[in-house]
PDB file of C-alpha atoms in Angstrom:
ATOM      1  CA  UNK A  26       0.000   0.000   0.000  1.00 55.00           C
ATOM      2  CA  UNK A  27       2.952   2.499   0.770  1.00 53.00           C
ATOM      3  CA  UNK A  28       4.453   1.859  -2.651  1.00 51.00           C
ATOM      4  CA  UNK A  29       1.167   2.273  -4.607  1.00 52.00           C
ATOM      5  CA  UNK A  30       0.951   5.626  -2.555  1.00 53.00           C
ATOM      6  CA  UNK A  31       4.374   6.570  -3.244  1.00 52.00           C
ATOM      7  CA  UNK A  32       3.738   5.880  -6.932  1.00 48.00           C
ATOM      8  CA  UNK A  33       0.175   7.774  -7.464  1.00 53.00           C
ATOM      9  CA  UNK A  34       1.969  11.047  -5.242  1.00 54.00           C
ATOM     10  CA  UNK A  35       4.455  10.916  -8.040  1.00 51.00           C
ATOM     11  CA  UNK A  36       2.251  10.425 -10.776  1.00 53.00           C
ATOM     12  CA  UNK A  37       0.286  13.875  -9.502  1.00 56.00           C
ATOM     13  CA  UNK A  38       3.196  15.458  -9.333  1.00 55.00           C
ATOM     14  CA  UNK A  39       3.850  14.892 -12.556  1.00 51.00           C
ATOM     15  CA  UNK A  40       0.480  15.936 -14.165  1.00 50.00           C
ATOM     16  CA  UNK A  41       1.217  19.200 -11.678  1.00 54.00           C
ATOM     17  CA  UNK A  42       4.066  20.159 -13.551  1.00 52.00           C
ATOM     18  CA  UNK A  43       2.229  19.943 -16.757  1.00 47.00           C
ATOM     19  CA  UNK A  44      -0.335  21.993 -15.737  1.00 48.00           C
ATOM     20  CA  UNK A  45       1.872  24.639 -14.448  1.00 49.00           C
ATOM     21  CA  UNK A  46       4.406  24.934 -17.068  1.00 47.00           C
ATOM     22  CA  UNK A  47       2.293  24.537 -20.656  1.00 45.00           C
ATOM     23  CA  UNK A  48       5.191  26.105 -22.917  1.00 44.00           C
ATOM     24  CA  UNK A  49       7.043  22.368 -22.396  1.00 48.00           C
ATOM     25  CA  UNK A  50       5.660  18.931 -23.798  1.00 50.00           C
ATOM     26  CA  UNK A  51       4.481  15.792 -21.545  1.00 51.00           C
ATOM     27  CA  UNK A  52       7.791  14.050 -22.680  1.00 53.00           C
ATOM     28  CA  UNK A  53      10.052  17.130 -21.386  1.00 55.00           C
ATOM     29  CA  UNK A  54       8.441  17.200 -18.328  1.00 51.00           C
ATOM     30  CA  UNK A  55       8.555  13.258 -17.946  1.00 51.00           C
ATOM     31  CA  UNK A  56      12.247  12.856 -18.828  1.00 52.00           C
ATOM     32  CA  UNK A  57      13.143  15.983 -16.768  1.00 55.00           C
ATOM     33  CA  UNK A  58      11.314  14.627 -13.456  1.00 51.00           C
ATOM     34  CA  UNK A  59      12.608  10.801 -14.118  1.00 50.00           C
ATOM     35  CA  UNK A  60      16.676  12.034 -15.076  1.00 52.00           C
ATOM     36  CA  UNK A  61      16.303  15.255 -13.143  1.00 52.00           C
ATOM     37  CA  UNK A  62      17.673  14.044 -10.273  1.00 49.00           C
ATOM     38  CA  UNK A  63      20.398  12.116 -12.030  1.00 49.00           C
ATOM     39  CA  UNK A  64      23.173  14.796 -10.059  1.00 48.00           C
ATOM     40  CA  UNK A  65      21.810  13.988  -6.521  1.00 49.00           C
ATOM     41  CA  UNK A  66      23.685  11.189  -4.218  1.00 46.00           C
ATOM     42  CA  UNK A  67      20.419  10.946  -2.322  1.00 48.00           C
ATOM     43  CA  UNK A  68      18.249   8.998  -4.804  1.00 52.00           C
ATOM     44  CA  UNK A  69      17.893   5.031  -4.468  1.00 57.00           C
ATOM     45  CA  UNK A  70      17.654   2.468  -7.077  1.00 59.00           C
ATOM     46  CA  UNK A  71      14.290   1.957  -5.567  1.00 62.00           C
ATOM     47  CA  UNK A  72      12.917   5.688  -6.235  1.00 63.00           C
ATOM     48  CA  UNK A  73      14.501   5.347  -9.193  1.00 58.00           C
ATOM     49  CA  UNK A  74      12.445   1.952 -10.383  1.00 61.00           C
ATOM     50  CA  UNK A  75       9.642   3.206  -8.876  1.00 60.00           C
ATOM     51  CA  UNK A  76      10.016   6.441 -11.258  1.00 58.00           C
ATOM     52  CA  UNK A  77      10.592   4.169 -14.643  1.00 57.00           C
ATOM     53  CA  UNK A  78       7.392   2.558 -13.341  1.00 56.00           C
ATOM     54  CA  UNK A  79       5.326   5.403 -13.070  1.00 54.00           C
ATOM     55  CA  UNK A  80       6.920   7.358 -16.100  1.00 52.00           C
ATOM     56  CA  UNK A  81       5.601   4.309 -18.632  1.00 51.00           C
ATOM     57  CA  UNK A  82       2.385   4.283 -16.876  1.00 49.00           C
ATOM     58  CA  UNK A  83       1.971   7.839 -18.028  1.00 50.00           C
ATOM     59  CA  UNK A  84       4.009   7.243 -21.526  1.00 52.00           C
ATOM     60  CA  UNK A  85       0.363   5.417 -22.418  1.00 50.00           C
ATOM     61  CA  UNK A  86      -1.091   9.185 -22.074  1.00 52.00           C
ATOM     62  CA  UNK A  87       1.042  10.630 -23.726  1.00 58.00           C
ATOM     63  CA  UNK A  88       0.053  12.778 -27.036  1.00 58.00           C
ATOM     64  CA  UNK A  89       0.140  10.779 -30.168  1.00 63.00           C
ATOM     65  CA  UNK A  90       0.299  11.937 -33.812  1.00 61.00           C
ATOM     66  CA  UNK A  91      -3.710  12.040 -35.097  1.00 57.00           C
ATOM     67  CA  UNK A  92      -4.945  10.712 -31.572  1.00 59.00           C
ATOM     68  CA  UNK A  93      -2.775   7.719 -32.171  1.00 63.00           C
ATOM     69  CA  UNK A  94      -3.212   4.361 -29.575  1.00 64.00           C
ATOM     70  CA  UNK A  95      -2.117   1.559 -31.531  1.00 71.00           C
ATOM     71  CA  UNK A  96       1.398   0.846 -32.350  1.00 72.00           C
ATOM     72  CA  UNK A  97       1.926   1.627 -36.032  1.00 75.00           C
ATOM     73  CA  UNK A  98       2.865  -1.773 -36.838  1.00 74.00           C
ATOM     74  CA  UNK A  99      -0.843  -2.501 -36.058  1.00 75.00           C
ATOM     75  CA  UNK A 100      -2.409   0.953 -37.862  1.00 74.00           C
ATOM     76  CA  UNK A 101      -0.930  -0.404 -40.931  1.00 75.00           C
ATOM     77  CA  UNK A 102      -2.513  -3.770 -41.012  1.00 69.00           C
ATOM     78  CA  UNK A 103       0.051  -5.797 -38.986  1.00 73.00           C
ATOM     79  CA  UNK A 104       1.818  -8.949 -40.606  1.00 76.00           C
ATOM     80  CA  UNK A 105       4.177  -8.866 -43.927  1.00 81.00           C
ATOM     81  CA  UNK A 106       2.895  -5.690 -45.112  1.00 80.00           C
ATOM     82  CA  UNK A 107       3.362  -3.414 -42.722  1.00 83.00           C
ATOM     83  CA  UNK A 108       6.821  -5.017 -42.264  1.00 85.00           C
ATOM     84  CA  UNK A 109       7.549  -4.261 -45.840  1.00 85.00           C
ATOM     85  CA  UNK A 110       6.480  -0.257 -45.020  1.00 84.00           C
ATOM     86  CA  UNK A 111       8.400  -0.222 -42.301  1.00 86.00           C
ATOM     87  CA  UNK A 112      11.714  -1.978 -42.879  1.00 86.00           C
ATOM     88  CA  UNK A 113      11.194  -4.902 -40.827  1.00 87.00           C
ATOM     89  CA  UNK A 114      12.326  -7.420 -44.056  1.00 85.00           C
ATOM     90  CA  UNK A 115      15.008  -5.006 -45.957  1.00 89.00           C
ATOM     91  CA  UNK A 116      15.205  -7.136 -48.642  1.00 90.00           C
ATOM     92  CA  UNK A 117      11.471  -7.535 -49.734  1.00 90.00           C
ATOM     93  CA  UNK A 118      10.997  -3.399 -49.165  1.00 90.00           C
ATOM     94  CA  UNK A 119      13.662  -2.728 -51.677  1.00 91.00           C
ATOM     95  CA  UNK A 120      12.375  -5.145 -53.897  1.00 92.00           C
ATOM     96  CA  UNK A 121       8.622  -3.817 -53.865  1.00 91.00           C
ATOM     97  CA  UNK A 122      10.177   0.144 -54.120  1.00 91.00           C
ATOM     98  CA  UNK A 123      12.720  -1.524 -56.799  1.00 92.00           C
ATOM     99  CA  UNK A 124       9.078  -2.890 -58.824  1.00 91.00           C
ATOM    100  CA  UNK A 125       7.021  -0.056 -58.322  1.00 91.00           C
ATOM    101  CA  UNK A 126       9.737   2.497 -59.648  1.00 92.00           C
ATOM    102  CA  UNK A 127      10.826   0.258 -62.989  1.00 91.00           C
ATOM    103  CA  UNK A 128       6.900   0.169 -63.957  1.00 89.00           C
ATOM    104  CA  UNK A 129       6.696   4.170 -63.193  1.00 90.00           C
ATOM    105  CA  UNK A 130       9.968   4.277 -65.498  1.00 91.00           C
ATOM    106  CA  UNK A 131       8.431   2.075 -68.003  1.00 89.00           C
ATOM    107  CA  UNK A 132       5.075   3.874 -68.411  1.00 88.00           C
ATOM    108  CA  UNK A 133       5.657   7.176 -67.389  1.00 86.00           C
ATOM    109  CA  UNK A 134       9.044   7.955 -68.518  1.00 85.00           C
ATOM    110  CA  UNK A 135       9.435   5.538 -71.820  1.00 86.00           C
ATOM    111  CA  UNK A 136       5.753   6.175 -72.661  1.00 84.00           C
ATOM    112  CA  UNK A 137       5.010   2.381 -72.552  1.00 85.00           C
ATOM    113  CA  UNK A 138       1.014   1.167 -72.783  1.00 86.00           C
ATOM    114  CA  UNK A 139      -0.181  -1.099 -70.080  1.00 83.00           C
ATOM    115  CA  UNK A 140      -1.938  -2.917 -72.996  1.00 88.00           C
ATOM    116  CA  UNK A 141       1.097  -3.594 -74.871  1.00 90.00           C
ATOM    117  CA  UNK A 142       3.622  -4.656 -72.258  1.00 87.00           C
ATOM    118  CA  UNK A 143       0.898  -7.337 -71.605  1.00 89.00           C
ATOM    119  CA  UNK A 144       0.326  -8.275 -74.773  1.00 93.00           C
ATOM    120  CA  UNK A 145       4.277  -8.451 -75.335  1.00 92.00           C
ATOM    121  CA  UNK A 146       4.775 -10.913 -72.058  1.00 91.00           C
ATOM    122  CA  UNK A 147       2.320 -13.394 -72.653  1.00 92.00           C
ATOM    123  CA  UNK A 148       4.118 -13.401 -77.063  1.00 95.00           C
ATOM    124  CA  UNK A 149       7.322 -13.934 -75.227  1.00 94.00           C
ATOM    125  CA  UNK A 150       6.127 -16.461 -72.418  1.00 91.00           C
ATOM    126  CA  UNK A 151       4.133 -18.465 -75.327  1.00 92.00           C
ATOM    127  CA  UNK A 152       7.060 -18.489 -77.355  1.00 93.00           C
ATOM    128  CA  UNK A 153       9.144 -19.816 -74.945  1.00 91.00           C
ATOM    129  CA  UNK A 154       6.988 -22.151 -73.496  1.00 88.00           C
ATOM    130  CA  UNK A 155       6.033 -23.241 -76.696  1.00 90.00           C
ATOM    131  CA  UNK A 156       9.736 -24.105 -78.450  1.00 89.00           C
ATOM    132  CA  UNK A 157      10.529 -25.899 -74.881  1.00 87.00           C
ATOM    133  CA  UNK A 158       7.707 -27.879 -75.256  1.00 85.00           C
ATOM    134  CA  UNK A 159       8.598 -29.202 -78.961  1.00 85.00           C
ATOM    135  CA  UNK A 160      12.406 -29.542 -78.318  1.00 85.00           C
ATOM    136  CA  UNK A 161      11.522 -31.821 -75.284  1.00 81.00           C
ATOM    137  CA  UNK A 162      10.909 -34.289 -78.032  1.00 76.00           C
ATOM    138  CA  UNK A 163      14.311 -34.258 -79.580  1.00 79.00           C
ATOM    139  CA  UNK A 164      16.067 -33.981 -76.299  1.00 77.00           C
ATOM    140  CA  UNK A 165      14.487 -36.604 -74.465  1.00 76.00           C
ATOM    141  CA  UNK A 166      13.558 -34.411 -71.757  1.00 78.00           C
ATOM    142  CA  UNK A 167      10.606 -33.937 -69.537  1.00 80.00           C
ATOM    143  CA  UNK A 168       8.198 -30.910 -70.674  1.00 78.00           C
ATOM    144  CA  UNK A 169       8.143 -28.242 -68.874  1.00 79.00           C
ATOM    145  CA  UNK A 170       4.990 -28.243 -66.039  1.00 81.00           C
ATOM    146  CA  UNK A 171       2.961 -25.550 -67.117  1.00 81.00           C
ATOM    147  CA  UNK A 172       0.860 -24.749 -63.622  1.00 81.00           C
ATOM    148  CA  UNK A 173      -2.903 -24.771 -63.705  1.00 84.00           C
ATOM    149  CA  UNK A 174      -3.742 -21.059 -62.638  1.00 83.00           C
ATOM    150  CA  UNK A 175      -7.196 -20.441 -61.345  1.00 87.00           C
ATOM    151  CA  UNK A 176      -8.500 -17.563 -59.307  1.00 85.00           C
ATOM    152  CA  UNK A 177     -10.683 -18.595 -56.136  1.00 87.00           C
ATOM    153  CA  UNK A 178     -14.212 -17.547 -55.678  1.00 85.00           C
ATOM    154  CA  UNK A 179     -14.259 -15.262 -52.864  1.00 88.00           C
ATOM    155  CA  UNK A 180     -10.876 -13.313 -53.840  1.00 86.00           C
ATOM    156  CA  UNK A 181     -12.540 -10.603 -55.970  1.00 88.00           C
ATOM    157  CA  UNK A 182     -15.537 -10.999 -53.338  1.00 90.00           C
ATOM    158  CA  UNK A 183     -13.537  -9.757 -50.375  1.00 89.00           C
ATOM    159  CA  UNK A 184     -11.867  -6.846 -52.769  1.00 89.00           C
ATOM    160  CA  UNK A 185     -15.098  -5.634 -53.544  1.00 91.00           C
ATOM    161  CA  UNK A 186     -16.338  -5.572 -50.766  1.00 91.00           C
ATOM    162  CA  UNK A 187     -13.351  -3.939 -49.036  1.00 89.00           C
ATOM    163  CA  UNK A 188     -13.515  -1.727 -51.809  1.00 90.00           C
ATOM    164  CA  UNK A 189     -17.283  -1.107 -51.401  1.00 93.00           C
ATOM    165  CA  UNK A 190     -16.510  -0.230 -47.668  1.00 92.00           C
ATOM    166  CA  UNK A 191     -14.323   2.431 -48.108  1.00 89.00           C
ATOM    167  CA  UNK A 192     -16.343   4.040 -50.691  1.00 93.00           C
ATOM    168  CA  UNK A 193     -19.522   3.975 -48.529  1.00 94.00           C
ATOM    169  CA  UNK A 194     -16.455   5.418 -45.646  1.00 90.00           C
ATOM    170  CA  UNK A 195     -15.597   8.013 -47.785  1.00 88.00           C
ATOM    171  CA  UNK A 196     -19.477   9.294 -48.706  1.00 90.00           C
ATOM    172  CA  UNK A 197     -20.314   9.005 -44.996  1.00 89.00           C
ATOM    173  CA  UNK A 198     -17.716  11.410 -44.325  1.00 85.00           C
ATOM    174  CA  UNK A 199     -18.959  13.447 -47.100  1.00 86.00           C
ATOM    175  CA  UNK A 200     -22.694  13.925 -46.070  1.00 87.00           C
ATOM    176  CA  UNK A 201     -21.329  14.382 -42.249  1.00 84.00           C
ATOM    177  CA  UNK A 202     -19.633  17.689 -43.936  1.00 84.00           C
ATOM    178  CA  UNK A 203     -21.988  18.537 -45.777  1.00 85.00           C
ATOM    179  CA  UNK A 204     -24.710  18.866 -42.941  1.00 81.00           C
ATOM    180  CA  UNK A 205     -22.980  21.557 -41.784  1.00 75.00           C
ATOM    181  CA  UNK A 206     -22.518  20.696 -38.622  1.00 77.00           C
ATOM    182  CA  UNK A 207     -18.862  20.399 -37.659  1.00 80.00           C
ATOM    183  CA  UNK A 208     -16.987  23.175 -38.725  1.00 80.00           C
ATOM    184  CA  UNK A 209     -13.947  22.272 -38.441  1.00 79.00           C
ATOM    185  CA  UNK A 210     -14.199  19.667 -40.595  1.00 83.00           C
ATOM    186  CA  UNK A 211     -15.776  20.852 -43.356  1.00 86.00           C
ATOM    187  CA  UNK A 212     -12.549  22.759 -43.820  1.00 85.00           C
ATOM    188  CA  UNK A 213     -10.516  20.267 -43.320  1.00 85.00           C
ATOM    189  CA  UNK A 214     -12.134  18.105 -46.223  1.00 87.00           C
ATOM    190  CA  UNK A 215     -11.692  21.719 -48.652  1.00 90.00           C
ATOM    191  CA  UNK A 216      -8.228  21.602 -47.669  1.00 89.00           C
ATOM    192  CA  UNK A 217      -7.674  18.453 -48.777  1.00 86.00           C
ATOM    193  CA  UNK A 218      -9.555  18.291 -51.835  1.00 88.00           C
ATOM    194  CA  UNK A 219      -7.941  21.687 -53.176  1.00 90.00           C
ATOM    195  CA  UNK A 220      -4.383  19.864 -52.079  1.00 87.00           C
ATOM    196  CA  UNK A 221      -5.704  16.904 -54.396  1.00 83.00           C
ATOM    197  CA  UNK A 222      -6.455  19.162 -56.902  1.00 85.00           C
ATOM    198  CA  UNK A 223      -3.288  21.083 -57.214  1.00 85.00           C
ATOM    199  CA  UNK A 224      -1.459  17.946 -57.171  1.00 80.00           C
ATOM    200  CA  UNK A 225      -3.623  16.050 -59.853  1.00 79.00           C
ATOM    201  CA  UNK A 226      -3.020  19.417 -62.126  1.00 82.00           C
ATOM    202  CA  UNK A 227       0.952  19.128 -61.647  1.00 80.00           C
ATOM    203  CA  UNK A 228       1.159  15.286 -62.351  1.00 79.00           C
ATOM    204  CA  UNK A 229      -0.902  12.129 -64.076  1.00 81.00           C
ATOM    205  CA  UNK A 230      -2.675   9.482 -62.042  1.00 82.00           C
ATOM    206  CA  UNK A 231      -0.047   7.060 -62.004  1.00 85.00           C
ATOM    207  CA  UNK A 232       3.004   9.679 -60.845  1.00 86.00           C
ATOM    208  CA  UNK A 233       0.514  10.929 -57.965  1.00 84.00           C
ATOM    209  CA  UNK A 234       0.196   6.585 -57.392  1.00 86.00           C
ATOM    210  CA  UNK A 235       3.886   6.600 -57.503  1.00 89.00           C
ATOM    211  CA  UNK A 236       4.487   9.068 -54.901  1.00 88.00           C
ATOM    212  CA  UNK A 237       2.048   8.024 -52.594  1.00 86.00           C
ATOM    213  CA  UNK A 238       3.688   4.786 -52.878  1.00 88.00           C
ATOM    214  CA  UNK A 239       6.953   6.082 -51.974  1.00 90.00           C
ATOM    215  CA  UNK A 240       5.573   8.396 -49.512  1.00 89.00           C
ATOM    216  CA  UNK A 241       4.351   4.948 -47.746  1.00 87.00           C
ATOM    217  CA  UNK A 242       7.334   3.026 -47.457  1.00 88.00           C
ATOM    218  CA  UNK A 243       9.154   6.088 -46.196  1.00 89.00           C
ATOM    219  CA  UNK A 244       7.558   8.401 -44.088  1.00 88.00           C
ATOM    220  CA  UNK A 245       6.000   5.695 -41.955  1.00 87.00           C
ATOM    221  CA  UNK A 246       9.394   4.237 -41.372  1.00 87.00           C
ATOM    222  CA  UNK A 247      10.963   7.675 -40.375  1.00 88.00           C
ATOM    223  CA  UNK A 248       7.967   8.309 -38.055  1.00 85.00           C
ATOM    224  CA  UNK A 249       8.423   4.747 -36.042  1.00 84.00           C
ATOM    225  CA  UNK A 250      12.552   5.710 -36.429  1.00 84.00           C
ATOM    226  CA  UNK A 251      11.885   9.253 -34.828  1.00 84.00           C
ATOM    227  CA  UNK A 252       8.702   8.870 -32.990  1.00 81.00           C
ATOM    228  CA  UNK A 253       9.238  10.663 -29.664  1.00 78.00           C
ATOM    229  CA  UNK A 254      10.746  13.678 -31.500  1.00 85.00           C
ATOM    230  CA  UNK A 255       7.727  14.067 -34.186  1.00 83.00           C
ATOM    231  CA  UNK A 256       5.493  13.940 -31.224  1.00 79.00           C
ATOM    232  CA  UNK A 257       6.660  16.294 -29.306  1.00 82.00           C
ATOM    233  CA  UNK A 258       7.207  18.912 -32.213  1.00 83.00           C
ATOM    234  CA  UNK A 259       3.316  17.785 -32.855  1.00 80.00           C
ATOM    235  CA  UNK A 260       1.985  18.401 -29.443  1.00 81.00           C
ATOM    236  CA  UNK A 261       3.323  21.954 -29.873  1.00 85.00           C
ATOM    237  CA  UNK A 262       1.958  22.313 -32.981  1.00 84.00           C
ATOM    238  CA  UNK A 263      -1.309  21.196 -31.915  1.00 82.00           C
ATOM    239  CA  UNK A 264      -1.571  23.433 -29.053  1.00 84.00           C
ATOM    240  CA  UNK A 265      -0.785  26.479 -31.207  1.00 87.00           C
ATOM    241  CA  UNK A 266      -3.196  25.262 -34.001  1.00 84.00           C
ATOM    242  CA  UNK A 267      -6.116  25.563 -30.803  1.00 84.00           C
ATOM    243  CA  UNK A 268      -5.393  28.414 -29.895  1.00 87.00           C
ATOM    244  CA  UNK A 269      -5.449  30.401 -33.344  1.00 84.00           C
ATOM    245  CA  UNK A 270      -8.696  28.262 -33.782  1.00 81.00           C
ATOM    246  CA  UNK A 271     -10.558  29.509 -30.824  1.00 84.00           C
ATOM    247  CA  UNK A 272      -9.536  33.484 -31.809  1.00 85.00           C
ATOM    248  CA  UNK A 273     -11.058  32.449 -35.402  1.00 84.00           C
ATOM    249  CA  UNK A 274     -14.066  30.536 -34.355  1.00 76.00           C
ATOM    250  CA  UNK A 275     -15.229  33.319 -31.750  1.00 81.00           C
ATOM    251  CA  UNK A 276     -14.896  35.932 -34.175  1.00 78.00           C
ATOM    252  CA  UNK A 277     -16.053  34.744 -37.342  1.00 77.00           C
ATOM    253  CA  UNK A 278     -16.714  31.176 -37.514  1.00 71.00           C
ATOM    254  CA  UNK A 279     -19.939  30.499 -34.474  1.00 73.00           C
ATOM    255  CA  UNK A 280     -21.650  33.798 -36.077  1.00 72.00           C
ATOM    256  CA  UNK A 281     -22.300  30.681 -39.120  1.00 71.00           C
ATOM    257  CA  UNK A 282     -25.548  29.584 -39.118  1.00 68.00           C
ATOM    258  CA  UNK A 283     -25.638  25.992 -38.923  1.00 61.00           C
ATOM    259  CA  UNK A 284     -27.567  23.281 -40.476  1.00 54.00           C
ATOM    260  CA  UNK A 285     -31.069  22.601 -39.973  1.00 55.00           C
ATOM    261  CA  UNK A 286     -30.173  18.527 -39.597  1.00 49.00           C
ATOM    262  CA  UNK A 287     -28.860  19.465 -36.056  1.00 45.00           C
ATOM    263  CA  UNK A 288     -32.150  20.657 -34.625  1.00 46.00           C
ATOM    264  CA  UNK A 289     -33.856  17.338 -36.244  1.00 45.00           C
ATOM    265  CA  UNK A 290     -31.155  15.220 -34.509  1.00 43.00           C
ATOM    266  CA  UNK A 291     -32.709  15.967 -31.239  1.00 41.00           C
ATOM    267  CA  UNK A 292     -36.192  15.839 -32.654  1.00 44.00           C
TER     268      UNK A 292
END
C-alpha cells in the first residue's frame, strides 16, 4: 500500500508540472522529473524503479500523432505488409520500391502502354513455353509443367467488398460535412480536396500513385525511427493550431448559421 501511494503522489506530481508549465511537452516534463535528479547522491535504485514505473504508466497518455493508440505496426494492417512499409524485411521493401519504380519508369518515362507490355509478355512467355515444349521431343527431356492457374471464388468478393466499404467510408464522411454541422471539418475536407487538386493538375494518375507509394514506405518508417521527437514537435503544434482556432471561431466562424439537420437530430 505504501508503494502504490508513493507511486500515485508521483504520478500527480507529474500531471502538476504539466499543468503549471504549458510552454514544455508531456515528454520534457517526464524525462526531466525521471533524469532530473540524475546529479543527486540521495536517490535510491528503488525511487529510481519506482520512477521508470510510473513514467511508462503515463508514456500510455502521452500525445500521439492524429490521436494515435495503436502501435503503427498494427495501424498499418500488422503482418508482412506493414513489415515491408516499415523496414522490418530489408530485402522484400527494396524489392517492392525496386518494382514499383521500374513500372513508373516504363510507363511514365518511356511512354510504354499497359496494354502492350501485356500483350508483349504473354508473345514472349508463349514463345518460350512453346519451343521448350517441342524440343523436349528431340532432347528426351521432360516438358516443362505448365501450372494450372485459377483464381478462387471469394478473392474478388472480399476486394469488392473492401472496396465497397471504403467508398460507402468516404461518402459518410462526405454527407457528415456537408450537414454543416462540424466546422472544423468541413474545412478540413476543402483543404484536402484543393491539395488533391493542385497535385492532380501538376502530375498524371499514375506519378501521384507513384508518390504516394513512396511516400508509404518512407515516411511511416521515419515516423516509427523518430517517434518521440515528431510527437513532441506535434503536441506543440497542436496546441498552437487551438489556440489560433478559438480566436477564429469566436470571431467569425460560431456567427455561421448551422444546419437545420442538427435541430432534427434531437427531434
Amino acid at each position: 500500500g505504501r508503494i502504490r501511494r508513493e507511486k500515485r503522489g508521483f504520478g500527480e506530481a507529474i500531471l502538476a508540472m504539466a499543468a503549471e508549465q504549458p510552454g514544455e511537452t508531456l515528454i520534457d516534463k517526464i524525462k526531466e522529473k525521471v533524469h532530473g535528479g540524475d546529479s543527486s547522491s540521495s536517490d535510491s535504485d528503488d525511487e529510481k524503479s519506482k520512477a521508470s514505473e510510473v513514467a511508462e504508466a503515463v508514456k500510455s497518455k502521452i500525445f500521439r500523432l492524429f490521436g494515435r493508440e495503436k502501435p503503427l505496426h498494427r495501424i498499418l494492417g500488422g503482418g508482412k505488409p506493414a513489415d515491408v512499409f516499415l523496414w522490418k524485411n530489408k530485402k522484400a521493401s527494396a524489392i517492392v520500391l525496386g518494382g514499383a519504380t521500374a513500372i513508373w519508369v516504363l510507363f511514365e518515362l518511356m511512354e510504354y502502354h499497359l496494354l502492350t507490355l501485356i500483350c508483349h509478355c504473354l508473345i514472349l512467355s508463349l514463345a518460350i513455353l512453346f519451343l521448350w515444349s517441342n524440343a523436349t521431343t528431340f532432347i528426351n527431356k521432360s516438358p516443362p509443367h505448365i501450372p494450372e492457374v485459377i483464381i478462387p471464388e471469394d478473392l474478388p468478393v472480399n476486394i469488392a467488398l473492401s472496396l465497397r466499404y471504403e467508398i460507402n467510408r468516404g461518402f459518410a464522411v462526405l454527407r457528415e460535412t456537408a450537414t454543416g454541422r462540424d466546422v472544423k471539418k468541413f474545412l478540413a475536407v476543402i483543404a484536402g480536396l484543393w491539395v488533391l487538386s493542385v497535385i492532380g493538375n501538376c502530375c498524371n494518375f499514375l506519378t501521384l500513385f507513384y508518390i504516394a507509394f513512396v511516400t508509404l514506405h518512407t515516411v511511416p518508417f521515419l515516423y516509427d525511427k523518430y517517434e518521440d521527437q515528431v510527437d513532441s514537435f506535434a503536441e506543440k503544434a497542436t496546441v498552437e493550431f487551438k489556440k489560433h482556432y478559438a480566436v477564429i471561431h469566436a470571431k467569425y466562424l460560431s456567427k455561421i448559421p448551422r444546419g437545420p439537420l442538427k435541430d432534427k437530430k434531437f427531434q
